[in-house]
PDB file of N, CA and C in Angstrom:
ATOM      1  N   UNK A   1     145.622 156.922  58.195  1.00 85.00           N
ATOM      2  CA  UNK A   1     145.739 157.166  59.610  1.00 85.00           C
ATOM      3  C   UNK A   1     146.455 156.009  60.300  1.00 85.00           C
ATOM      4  N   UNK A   2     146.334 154.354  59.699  1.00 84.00           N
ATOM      5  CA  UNK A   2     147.352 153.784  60.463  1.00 84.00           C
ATOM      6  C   UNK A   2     148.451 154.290  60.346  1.00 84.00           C
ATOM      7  N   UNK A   3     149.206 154.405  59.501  1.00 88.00           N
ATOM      8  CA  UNK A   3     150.533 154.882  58.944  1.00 88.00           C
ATOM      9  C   UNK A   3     150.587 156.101  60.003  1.00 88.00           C
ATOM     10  N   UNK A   4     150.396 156.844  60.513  1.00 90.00           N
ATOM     11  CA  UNK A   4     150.549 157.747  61.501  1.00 90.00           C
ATOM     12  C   UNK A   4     150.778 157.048  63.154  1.00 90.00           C
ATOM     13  N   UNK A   5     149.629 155.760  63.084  1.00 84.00           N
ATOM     14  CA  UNK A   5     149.957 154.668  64.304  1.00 84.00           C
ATOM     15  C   UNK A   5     149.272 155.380  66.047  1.00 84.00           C
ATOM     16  N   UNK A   6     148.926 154.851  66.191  1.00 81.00           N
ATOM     17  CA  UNK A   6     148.904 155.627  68.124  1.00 81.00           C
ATOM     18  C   UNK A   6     150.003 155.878  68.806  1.00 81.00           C
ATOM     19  N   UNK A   7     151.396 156.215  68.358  1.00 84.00           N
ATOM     20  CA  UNK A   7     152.277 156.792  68.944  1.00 84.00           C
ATOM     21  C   UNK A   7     152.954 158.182  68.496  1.00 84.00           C
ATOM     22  N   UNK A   8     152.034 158.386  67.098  1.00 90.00           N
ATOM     23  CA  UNK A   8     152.191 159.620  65.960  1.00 90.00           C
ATOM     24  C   UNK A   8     153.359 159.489  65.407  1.00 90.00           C
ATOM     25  N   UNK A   9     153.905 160.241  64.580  1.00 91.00           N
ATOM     26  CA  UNK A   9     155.142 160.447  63.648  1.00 91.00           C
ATOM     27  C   UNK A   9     155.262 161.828  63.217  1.00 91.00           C
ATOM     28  N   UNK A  10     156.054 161.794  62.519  1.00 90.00           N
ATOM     29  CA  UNK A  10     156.855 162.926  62.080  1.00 90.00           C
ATOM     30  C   UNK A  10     156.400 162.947  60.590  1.00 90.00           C
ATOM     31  N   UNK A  11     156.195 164.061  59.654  1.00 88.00           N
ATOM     32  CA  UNK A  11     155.538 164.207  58.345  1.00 88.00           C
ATOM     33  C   UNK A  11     156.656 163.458  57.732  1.00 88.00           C
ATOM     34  N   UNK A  12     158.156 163.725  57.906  1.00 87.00           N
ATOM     35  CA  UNK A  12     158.746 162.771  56.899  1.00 87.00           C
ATOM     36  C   UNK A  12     158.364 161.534  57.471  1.00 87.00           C
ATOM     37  N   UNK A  13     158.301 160.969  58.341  1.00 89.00           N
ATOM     38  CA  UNK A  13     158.046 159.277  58.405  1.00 89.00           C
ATOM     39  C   UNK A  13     157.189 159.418  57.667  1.00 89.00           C
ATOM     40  N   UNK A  14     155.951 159.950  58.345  1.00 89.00           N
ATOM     41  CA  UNK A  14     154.757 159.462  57.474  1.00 89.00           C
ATOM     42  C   UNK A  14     154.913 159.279  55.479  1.00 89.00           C
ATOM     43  N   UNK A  15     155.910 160.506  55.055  1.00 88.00           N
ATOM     44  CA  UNK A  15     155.966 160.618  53.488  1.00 88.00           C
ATOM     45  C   UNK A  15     156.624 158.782  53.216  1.00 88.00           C
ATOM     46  N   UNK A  16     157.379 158.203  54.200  1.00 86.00           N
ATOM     47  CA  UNK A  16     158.434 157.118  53.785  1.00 86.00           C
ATOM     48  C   UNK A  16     156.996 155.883  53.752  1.00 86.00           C
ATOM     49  N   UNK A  17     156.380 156.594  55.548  1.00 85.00           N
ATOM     50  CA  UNK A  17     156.040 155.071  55.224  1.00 85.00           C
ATOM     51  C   UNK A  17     154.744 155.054  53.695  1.00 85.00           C
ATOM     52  N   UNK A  18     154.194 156.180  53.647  1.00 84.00           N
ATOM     53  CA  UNK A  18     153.071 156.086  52.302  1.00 84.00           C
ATOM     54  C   UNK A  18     153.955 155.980  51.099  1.00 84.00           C
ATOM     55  N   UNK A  19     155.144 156.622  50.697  1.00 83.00           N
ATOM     56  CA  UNK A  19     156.287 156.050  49.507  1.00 83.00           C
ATOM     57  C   UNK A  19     155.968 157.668  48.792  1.00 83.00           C
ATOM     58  N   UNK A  20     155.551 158.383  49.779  1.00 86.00           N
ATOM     59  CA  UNK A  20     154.992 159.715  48.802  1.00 86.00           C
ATOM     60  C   UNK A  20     156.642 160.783  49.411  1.00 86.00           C
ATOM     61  N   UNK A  21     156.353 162.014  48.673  1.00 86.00           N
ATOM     62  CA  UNK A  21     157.290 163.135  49.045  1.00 86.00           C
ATOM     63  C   UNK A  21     156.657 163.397  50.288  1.00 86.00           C
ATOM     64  N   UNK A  22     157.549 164.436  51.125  1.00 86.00           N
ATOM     65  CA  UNK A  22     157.596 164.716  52.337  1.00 86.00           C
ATOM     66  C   UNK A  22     156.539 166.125  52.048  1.00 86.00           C
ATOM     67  N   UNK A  23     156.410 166.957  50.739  1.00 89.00           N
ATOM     68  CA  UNK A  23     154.988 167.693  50.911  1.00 89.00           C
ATOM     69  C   UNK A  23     154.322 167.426  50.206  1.00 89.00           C
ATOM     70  N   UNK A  24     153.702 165.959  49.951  1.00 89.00           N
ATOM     71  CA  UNK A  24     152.017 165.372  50.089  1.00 89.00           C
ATOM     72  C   UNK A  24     152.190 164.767  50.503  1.00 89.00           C
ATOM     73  N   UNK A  25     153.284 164.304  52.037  1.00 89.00           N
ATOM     74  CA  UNK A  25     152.649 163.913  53.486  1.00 89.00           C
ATOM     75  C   UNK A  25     152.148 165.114  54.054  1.00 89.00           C
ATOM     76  N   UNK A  26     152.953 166.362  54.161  1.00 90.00           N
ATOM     77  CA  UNK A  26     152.393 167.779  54.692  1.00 90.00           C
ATOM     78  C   UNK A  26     150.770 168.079  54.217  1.00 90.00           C
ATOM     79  N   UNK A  27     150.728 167.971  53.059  1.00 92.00           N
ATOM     80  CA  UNK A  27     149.419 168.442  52.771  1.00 92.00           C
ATOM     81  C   UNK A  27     148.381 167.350  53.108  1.00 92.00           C
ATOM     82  N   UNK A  28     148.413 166.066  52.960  1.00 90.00           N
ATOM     83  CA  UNK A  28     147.764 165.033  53.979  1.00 90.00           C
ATOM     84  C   UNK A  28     147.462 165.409  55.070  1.00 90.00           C
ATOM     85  N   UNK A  29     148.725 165.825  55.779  1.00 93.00           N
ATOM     86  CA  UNK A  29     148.527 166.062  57.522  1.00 93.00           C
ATOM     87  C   UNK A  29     147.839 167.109  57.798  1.00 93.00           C
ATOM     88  N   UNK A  30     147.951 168.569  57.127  1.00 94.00           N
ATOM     89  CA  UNK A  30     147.008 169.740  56.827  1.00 94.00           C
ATOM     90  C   UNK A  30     145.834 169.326  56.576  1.00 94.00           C
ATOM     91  N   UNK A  31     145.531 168.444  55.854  1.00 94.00           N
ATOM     92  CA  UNK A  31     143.947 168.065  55.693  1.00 94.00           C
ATOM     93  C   UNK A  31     143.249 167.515  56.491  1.00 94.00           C
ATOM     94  N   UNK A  32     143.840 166.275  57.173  1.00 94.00           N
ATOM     95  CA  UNK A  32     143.816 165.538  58.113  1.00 94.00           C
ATOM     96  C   UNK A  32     143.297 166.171  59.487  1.00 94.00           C
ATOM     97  N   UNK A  33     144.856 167.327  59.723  1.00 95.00           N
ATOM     98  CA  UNK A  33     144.401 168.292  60.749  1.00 95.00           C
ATOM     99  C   UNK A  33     143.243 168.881  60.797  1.00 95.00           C
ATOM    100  N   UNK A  34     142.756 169.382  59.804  1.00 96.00           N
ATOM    101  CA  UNK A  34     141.636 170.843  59.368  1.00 96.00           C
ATOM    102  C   UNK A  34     140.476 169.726  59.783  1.00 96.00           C
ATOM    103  N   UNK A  35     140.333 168.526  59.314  1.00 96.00           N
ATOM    104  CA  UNK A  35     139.160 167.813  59.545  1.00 96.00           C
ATOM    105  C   UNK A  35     138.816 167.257  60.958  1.00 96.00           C
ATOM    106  N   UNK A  36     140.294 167.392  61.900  1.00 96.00           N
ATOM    107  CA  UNK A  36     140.273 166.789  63.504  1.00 96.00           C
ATOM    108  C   UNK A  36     140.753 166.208  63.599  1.00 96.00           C
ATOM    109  N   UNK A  37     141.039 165.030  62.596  1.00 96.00           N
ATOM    110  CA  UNK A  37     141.390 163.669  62.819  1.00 96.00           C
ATOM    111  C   UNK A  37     142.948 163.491  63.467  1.00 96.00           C
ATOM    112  N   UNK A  38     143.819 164.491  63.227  1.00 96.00           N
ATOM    113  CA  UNK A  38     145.154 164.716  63.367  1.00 96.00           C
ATOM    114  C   UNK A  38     145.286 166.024  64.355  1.00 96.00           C
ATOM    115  N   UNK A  39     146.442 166.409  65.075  1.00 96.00           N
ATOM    116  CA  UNK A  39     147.564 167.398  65.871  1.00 96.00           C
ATOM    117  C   UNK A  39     148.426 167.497  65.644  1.00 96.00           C
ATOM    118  N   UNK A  40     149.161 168.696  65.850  1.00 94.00           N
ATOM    119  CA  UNK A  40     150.978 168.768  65.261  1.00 94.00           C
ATOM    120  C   UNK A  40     151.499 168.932  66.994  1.00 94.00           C
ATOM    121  N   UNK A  41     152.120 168.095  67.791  1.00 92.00           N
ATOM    122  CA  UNK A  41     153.114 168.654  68.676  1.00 92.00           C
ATOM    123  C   UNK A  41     154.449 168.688  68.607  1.00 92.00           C
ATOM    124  N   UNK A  42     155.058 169.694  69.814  1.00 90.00           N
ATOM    125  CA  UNK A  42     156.452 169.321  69.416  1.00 90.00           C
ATOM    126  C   UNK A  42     156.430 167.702  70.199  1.00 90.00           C
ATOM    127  N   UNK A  43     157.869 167.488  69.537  1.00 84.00           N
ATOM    128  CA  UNK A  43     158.363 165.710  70.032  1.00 84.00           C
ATOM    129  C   UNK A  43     158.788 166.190  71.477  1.00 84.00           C
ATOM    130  N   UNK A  44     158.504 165.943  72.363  1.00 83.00           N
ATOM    131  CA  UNK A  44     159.061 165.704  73.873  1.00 83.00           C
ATOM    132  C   UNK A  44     160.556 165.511  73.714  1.00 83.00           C
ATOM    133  N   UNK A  45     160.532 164.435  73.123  1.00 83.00           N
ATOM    134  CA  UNK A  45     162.813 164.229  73.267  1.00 83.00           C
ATOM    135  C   UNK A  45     163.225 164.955  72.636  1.00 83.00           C
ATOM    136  N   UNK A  46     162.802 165.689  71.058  1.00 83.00           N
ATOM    137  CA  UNK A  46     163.523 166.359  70.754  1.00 83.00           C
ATOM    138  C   UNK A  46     162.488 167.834  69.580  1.00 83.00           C
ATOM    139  N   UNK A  47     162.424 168.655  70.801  1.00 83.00           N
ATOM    140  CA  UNK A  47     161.801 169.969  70.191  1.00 83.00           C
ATOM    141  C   UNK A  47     161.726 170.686  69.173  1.00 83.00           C
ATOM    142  N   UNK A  48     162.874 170.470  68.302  1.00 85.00           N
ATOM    143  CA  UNK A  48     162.536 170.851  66.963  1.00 85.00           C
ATOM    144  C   UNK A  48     161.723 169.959  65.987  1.00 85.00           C
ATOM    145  N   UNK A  49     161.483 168.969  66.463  1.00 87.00           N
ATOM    146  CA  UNK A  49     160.468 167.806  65.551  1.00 87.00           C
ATOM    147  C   UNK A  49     159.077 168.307  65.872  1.00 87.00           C
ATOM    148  N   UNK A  50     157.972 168.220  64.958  1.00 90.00           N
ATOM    149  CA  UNK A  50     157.112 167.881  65.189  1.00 90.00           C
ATOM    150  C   UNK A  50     156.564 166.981  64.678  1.00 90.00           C
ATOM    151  N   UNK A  51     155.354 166.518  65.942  1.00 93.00           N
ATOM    152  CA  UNK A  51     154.756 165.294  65.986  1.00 93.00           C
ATOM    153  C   UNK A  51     153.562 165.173  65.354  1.00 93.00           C
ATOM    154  N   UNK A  52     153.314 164.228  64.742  1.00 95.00           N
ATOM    155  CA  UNK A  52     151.475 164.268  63.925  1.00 95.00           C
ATOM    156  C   UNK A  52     151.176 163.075  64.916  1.00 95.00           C
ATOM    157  N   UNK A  53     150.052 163.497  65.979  1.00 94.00           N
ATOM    158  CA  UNK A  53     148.996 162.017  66.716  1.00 94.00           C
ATOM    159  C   UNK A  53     148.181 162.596  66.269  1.00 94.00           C
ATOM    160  N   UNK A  54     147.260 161.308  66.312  1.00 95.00           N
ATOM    161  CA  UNK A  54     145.951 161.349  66.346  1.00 95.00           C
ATOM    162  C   UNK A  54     145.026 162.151  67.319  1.00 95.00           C
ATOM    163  N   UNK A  55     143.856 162.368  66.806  1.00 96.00           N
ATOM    164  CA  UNK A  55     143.267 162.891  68.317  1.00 96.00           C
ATOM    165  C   UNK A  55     142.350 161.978  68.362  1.00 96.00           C
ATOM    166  N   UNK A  56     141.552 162.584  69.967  1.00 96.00           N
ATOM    167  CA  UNK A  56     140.237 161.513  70.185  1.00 96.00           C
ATOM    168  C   UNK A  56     139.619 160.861  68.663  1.00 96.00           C
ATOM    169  N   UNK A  57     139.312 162.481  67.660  1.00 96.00           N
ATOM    170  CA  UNK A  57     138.442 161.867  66.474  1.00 96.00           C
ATOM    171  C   UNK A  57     138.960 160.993  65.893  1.00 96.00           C
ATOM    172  N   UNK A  58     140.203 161.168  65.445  1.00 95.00           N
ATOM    173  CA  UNK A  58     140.716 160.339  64.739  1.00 95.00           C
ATOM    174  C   UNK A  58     141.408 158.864  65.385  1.00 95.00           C
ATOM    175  N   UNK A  59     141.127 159.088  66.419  1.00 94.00           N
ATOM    176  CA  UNK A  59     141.480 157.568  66.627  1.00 94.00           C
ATOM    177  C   UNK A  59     139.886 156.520  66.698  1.00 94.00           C
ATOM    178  N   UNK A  60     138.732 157.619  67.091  1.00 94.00           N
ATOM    179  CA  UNK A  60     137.740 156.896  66.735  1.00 94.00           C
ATOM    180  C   UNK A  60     136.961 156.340  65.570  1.00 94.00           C
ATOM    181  N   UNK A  61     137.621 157.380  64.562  1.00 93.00           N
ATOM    182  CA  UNK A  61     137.624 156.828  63.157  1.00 93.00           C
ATOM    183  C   UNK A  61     138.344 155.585  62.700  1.00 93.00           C
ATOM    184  N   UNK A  62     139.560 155.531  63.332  1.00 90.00           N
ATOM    185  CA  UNK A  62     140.634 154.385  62.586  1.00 90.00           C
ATOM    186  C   UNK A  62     139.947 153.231  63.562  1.00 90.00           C
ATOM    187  N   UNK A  63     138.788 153.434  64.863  1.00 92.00           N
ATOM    188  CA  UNK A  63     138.242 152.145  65.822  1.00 92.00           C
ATOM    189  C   UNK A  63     137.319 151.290  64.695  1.00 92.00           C
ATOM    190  N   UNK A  64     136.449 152.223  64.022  1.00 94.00           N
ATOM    191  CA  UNK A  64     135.182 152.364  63.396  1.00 94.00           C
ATOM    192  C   UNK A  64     135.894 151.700  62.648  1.00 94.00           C
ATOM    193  N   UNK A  65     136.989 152.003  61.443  1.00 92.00           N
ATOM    194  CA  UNK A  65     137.330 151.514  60.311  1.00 92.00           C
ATOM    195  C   UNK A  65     137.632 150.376  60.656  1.00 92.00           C
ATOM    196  N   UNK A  66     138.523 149.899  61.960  1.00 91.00           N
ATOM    197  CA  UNK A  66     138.570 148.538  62.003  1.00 91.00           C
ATOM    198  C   UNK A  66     137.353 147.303  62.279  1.00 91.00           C
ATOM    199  N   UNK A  67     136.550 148.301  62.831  1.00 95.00           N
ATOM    200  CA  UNK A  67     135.375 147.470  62.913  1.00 95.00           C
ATOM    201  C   UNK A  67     134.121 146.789  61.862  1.00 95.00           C
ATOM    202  N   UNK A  68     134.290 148.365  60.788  1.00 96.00           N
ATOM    203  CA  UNK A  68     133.718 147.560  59.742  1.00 96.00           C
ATOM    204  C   UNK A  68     134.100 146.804  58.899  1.00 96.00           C
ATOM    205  N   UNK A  69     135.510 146.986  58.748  1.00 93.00           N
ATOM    206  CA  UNK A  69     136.254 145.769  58.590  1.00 93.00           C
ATOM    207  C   UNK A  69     136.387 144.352  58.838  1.00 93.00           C
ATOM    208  N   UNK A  70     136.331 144.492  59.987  1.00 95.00           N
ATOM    209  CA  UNK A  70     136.435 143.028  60.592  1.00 95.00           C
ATOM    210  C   UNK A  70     134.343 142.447  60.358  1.00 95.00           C
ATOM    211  N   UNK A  71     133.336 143.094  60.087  1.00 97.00           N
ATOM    212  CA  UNK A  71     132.303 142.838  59.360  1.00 97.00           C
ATOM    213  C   UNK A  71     132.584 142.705  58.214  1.00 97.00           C
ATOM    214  N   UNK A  72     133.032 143.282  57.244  1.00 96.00           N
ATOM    215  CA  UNK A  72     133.270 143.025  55.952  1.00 96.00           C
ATOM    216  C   UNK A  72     133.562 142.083  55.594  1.00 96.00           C
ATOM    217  N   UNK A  73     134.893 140.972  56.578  1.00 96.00           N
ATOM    218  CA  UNK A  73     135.843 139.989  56.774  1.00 96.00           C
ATOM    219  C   UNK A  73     134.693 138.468  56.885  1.00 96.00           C
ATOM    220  N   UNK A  74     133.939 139.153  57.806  1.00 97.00           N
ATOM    221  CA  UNK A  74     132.881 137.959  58.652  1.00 97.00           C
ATOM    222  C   UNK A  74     132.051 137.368  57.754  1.00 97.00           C
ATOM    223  N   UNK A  75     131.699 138.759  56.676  1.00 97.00           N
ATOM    224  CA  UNK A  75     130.592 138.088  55.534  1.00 97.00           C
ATOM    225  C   UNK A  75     131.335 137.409  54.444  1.00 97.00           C
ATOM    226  N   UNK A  76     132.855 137.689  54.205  1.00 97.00           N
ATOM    227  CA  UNK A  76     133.336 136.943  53.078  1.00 97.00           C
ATOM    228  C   UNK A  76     133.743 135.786  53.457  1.00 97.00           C
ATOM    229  N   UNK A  77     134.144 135.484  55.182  1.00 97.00           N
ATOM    230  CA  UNK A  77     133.965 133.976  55.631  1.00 97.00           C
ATOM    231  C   UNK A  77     132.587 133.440  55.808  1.00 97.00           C
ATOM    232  N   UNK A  78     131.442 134.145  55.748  1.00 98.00           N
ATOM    233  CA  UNK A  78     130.187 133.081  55.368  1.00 98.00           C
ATOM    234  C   UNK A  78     130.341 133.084  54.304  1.00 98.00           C
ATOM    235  N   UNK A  79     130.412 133.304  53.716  1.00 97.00           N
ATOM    236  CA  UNK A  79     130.295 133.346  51.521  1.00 97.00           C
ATOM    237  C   UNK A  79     131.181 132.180  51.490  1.00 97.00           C
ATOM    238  N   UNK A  80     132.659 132.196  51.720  1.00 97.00           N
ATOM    239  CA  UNK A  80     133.254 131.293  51.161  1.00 97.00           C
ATOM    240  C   UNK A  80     134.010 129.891  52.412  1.00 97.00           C
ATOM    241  N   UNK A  81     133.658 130.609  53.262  1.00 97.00           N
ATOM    242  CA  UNK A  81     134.360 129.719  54.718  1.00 97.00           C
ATOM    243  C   UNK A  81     135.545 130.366  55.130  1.00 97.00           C
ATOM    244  N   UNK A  82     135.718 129.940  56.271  1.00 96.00           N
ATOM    245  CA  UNK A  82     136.977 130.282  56.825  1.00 96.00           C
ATOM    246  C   UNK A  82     138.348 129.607  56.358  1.00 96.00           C
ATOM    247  N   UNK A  83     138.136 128.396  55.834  1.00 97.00           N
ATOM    248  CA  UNK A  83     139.536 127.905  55.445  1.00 97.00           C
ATOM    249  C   UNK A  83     139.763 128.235  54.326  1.00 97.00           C
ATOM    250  N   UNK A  84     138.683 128.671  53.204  1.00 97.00           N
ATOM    251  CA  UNK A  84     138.973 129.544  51.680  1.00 97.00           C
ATOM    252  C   UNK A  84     139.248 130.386  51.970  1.00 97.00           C
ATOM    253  N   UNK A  85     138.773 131.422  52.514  1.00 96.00           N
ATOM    254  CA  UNK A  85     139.416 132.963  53.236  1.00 96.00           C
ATOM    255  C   UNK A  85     140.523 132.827  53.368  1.00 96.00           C
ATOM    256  N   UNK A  86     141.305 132.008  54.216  1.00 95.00           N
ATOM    257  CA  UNK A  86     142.441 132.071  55.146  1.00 95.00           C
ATOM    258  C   UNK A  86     143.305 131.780  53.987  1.00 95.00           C
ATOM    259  N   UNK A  87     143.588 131.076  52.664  1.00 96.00           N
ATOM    260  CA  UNK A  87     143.724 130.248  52.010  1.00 96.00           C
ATOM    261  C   UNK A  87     143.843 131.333  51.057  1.00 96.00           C
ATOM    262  N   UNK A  88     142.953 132.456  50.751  1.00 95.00           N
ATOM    263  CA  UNK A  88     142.736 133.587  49.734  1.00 95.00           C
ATOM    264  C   UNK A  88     143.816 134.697  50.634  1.00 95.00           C
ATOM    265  N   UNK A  89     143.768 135.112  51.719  1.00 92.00           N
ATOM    266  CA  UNK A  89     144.770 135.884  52.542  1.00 92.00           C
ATOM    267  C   UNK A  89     145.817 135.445  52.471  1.00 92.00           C
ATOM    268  N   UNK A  90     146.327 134.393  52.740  1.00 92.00           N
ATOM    269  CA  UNK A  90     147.829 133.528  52.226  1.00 92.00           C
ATOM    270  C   UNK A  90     148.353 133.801  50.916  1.00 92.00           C
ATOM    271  N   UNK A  91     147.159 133.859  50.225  1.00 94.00           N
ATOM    272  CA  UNK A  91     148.017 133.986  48.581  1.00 94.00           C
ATOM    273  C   UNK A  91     148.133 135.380  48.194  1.00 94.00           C
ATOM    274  N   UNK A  92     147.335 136.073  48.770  1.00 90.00           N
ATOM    275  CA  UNK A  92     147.681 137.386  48.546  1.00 90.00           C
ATOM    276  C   UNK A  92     148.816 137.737  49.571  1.00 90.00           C
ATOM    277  N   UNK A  93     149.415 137.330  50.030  1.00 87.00           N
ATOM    278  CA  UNK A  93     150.507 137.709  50.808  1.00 87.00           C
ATOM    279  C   UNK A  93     151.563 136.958  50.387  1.00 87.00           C
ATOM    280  N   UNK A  94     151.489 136.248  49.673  1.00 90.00           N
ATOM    281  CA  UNK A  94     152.367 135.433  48.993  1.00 90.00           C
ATOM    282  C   UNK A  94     152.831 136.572  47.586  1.00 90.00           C
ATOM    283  N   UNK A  95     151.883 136.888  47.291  1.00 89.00           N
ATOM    284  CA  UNK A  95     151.984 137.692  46.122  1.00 89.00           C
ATOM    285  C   UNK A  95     152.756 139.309  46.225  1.00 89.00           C
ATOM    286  N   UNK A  96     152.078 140.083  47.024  1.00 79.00           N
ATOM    287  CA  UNK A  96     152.019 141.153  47.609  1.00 79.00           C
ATOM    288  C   UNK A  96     153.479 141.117  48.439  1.00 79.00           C
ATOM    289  N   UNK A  97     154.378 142.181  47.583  1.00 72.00           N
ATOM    290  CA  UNK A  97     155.803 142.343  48.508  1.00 72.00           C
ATOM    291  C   UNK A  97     156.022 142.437  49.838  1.00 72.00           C
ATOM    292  N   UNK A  98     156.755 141.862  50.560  1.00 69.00           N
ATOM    293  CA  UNK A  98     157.361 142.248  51.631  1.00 69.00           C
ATOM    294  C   UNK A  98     157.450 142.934  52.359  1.00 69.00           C
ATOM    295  N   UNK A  99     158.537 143.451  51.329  1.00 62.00           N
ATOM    296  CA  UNK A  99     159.079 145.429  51.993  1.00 62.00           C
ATOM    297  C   UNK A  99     158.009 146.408  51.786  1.00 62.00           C
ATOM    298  N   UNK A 100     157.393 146.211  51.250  1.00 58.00           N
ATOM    299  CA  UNK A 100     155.654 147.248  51.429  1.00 58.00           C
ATOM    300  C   UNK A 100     154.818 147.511  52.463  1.00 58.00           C
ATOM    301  N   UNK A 101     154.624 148.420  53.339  1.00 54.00           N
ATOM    302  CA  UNK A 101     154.053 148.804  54.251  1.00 54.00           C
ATOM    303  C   UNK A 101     152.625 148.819  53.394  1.00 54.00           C
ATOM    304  N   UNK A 102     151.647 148.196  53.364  1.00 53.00           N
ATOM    305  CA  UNK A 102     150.331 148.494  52.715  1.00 53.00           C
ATOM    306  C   UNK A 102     149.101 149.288  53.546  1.00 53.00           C
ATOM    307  N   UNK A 103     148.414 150.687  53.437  1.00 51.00           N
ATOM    308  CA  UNK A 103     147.566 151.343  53.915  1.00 51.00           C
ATOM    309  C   UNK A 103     146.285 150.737  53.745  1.00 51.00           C
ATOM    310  N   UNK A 104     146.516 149.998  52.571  1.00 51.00           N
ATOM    311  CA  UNK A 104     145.070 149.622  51.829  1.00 51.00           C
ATOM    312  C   UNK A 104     144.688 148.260  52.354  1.00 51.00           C
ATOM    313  N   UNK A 105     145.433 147.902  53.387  1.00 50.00           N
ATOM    314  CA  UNK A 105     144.727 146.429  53.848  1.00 50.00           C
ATOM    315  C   UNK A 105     144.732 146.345  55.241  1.00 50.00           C
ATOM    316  N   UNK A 106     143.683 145.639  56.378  1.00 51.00           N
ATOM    317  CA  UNK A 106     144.301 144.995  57.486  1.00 51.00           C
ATOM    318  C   UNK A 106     145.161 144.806  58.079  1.00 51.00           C
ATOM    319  N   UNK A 107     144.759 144.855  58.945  1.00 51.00           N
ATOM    320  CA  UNK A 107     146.203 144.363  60.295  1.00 51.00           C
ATOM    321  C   UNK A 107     146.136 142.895  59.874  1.00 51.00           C
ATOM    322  N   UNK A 108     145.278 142.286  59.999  1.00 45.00           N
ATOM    323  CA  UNK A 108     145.113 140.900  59.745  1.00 45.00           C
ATOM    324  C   UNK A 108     145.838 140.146  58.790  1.00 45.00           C
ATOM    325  N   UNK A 109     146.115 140.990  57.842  1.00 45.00           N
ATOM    326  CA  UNK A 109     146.939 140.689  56.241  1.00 45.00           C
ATOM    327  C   UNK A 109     148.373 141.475  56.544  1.00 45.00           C
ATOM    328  N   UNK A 110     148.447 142.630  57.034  1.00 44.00           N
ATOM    329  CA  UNK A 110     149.747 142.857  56.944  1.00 44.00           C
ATOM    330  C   UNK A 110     151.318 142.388  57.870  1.00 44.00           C
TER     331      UNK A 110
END
């Protein structure tokens, strides 16, 4: 659902930015949809597009996810401190390509 973003996208963006084909972004967004979390509109500027946003649910899901996140974050800086953390996030970004849009991590890391 970040990869979709609070301004929505288009199923091919979404296929580019996950690195998948453009139908298992469709069938993502079908699932997505069926569960709430997602809408198809047309694009305002240009009507033959359609748009995948989020809805209320799903943006309260991606609130939630960031939140237990940022708990998840809090207990591995008591475990190890904040300057080992910060220090462990550095190297994994050191490691971890560039040009990779990553779903599987933080705003904090990406």
């Amino acid at each position: 659902m970040r990869a979709i973003g609070v301004d929505g996208t288009t199923a091919v963006e979404l296929g580019r930015a996950l690195g998948v084909s453009k139908q298992a972004a469709g069938k993502t967004v079908e699932t997505l949809e069926r569960l709430r979390y997602v809408e198809r509109a047309r694009d305002p500027r240009d009507t033959r597009r359609k748009i995948v946003r989020l809805t209320p649910h799903g943006l309260d899901a991606l609130a939630l996810s960031a939140r237990i996140f940022d708990e998840l974050r809090a207990g591995w800086a008591a475990t190890l401190g904040e300057d080992r953390l910060r220090a462990l996030e550095a190297d994994l970004r050191r490691v971890t390509p560039h040009d990779v849009f990553r779903l599987d991590v933080p705003g904090w890391f990406g």
